Short mmCIF file of C-alpha atoms in Angstrom, two decimals:
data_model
loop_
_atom_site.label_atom_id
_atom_site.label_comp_id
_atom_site.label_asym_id
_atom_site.label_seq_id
_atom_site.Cartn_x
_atom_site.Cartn_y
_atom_site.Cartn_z
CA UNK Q 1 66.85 45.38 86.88
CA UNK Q 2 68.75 47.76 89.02
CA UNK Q 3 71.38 49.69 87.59
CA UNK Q 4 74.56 50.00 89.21
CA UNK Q 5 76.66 51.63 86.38
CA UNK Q 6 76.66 51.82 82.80
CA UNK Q 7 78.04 47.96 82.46
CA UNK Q 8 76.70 46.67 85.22
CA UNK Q 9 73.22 45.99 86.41
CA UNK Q 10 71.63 43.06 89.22
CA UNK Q 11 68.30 41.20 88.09
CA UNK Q 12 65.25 41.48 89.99
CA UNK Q 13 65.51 37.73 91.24
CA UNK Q 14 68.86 38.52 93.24
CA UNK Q 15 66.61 40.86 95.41
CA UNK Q 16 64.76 39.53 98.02
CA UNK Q 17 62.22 41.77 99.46
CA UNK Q 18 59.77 41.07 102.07
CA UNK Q 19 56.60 43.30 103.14
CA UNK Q 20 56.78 43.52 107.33
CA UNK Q 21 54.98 46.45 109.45
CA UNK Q 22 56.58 49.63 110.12
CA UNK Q 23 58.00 50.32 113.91
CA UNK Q 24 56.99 52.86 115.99
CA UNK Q 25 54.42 55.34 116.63
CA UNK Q 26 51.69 56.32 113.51
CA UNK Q 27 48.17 55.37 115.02
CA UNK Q 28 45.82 52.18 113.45
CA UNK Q 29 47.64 52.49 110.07
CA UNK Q 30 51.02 51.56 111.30
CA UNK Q 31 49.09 48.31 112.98
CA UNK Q 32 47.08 46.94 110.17
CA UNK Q 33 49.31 47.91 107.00
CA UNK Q 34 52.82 46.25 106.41
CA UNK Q 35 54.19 49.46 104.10
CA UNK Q 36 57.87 48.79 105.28
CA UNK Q 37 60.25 46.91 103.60
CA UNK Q 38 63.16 44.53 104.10
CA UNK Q 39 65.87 44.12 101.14
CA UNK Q 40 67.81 41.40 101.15
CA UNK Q 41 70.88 40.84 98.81
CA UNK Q 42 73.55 37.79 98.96
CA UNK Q 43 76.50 39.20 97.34
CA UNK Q 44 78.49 35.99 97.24
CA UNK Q 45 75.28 34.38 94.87
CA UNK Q 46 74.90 37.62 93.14
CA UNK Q 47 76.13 38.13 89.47
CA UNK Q 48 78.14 41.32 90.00
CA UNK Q 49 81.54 40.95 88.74
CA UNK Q 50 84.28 39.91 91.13
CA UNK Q 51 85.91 43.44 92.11
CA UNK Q 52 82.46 44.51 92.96
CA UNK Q 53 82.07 41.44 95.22
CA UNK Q 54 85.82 41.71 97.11
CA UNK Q 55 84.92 45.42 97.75
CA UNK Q 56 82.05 44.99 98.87
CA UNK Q 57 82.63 42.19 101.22
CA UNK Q 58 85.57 44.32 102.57
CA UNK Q 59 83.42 47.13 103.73
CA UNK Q 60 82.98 47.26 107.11
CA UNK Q 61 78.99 48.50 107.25
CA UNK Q 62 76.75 46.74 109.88
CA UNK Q 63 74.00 46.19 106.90
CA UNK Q 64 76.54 43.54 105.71
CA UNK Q 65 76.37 39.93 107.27
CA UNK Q 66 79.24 37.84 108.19
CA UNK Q 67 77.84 35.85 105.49
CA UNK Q 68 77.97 38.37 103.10
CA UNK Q 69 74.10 39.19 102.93
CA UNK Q 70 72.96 42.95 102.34
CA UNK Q 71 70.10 43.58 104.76
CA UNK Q 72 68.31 47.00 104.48
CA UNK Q 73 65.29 48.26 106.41
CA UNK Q 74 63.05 50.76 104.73
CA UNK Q 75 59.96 52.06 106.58
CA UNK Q 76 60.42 55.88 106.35
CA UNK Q 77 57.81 56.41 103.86
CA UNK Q 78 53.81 55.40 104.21
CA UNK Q 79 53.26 53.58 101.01
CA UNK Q 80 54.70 50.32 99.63
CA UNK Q 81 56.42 51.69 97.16
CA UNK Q 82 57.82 53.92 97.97
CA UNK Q 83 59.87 51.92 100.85
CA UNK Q 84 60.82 49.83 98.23
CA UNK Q 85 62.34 52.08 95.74
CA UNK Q 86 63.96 53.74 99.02
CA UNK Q 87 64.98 50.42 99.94
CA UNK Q 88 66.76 49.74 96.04
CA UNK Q 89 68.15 53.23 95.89
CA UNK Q 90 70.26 52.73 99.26
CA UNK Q 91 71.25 49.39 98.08
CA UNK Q 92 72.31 51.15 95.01
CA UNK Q 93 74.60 53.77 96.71
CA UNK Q 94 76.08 51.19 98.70
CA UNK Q 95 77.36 49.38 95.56
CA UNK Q 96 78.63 52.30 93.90
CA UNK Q 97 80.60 53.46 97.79
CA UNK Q 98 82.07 50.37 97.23
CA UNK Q 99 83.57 50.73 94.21
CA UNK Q 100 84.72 54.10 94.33
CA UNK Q 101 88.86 54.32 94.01
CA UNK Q 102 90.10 56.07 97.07
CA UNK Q 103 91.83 58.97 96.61
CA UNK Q 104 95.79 57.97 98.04
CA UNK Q 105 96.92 60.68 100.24
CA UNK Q 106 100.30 61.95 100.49
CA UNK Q 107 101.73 63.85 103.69
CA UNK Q 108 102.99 67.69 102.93
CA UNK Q 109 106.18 68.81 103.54
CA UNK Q 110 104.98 70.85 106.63
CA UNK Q 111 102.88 68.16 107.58
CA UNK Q 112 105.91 65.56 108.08
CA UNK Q 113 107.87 68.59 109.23
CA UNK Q 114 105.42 69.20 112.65
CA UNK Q 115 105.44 65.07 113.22
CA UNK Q 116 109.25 65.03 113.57
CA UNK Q 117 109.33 68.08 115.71
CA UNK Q 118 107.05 66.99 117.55
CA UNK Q 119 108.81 63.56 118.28
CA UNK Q 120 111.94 65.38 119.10
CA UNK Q 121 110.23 67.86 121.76
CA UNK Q 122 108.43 64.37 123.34
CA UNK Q 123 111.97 62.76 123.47
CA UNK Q 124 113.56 65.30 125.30
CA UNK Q 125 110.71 65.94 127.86
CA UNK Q 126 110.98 62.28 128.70
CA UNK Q 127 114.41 62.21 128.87
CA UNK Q 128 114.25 65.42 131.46
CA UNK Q 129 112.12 62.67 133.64
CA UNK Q 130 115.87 60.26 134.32
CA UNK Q 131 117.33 60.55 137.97
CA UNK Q 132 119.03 63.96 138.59
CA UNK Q 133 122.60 63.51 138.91
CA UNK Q 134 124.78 65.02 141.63
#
């Protein structure tokens, strides 16, 4: 079980994971051993609760499919697993991004002060830019 939060938690069988060989350079042992890991997770099959779902689905993260499937690469470690509980923690932090409430930000006084004088000082340059009249 991975634990998302105190209420919620996503069984093993939702998690996909596949053993592949690691990329790039680390001599015969990167050839012969597949330590790296994919992690795949289908949130629209999955049995997180339904805010969970919309929020994740509206992120806008290239690990997340147009079909809604999770896909996360792990091959930064040399042993098995410890990809995979690299792999689980990511997937982890991604949930819990997801779900965090946004904090809703509201312009200062200054701050909607400088806008307006600043669209003033643009009008009137432009407005220096008409036909001279004689």
């Amino acid at each position: 079980m991975l634990r998302i939060s105190n209420t919620v938690e996503v069984p093993d069988h939702e998690i996909e994971i596949h053993q592949i060989r690691a990329q790039g350079a680390g001599g015969q042992n990167v050839n012969k051993v597949a330590s790296a890991v994919h992690l795949r997770f289908d949130i629209p099959a999955s049995s997180l609760p339904e805010f969970y779902k919309e929020r994740l689905l509206a992120l806008s993260d290239q690990r997340i499919s147009k079909d809604g499937v999770i896909v996360i690469k792990a091959q930064e470690h040399r042993t098995l697993e410890l990809n995979k509980e690299d792999a689980l923690n990511r997937l982890r932090e991604l949930i819990r991004q997801a779900i965090q409430q946004r904090k809703a930000r509201k312009p200062t006084k200054g701050s909607q002060r400088r806008r307006v004088d600043k669209k003033v000082k643009k009008g009137q340059t432009k407005a220096l830019r008409g036909k001279v009249k004689l």
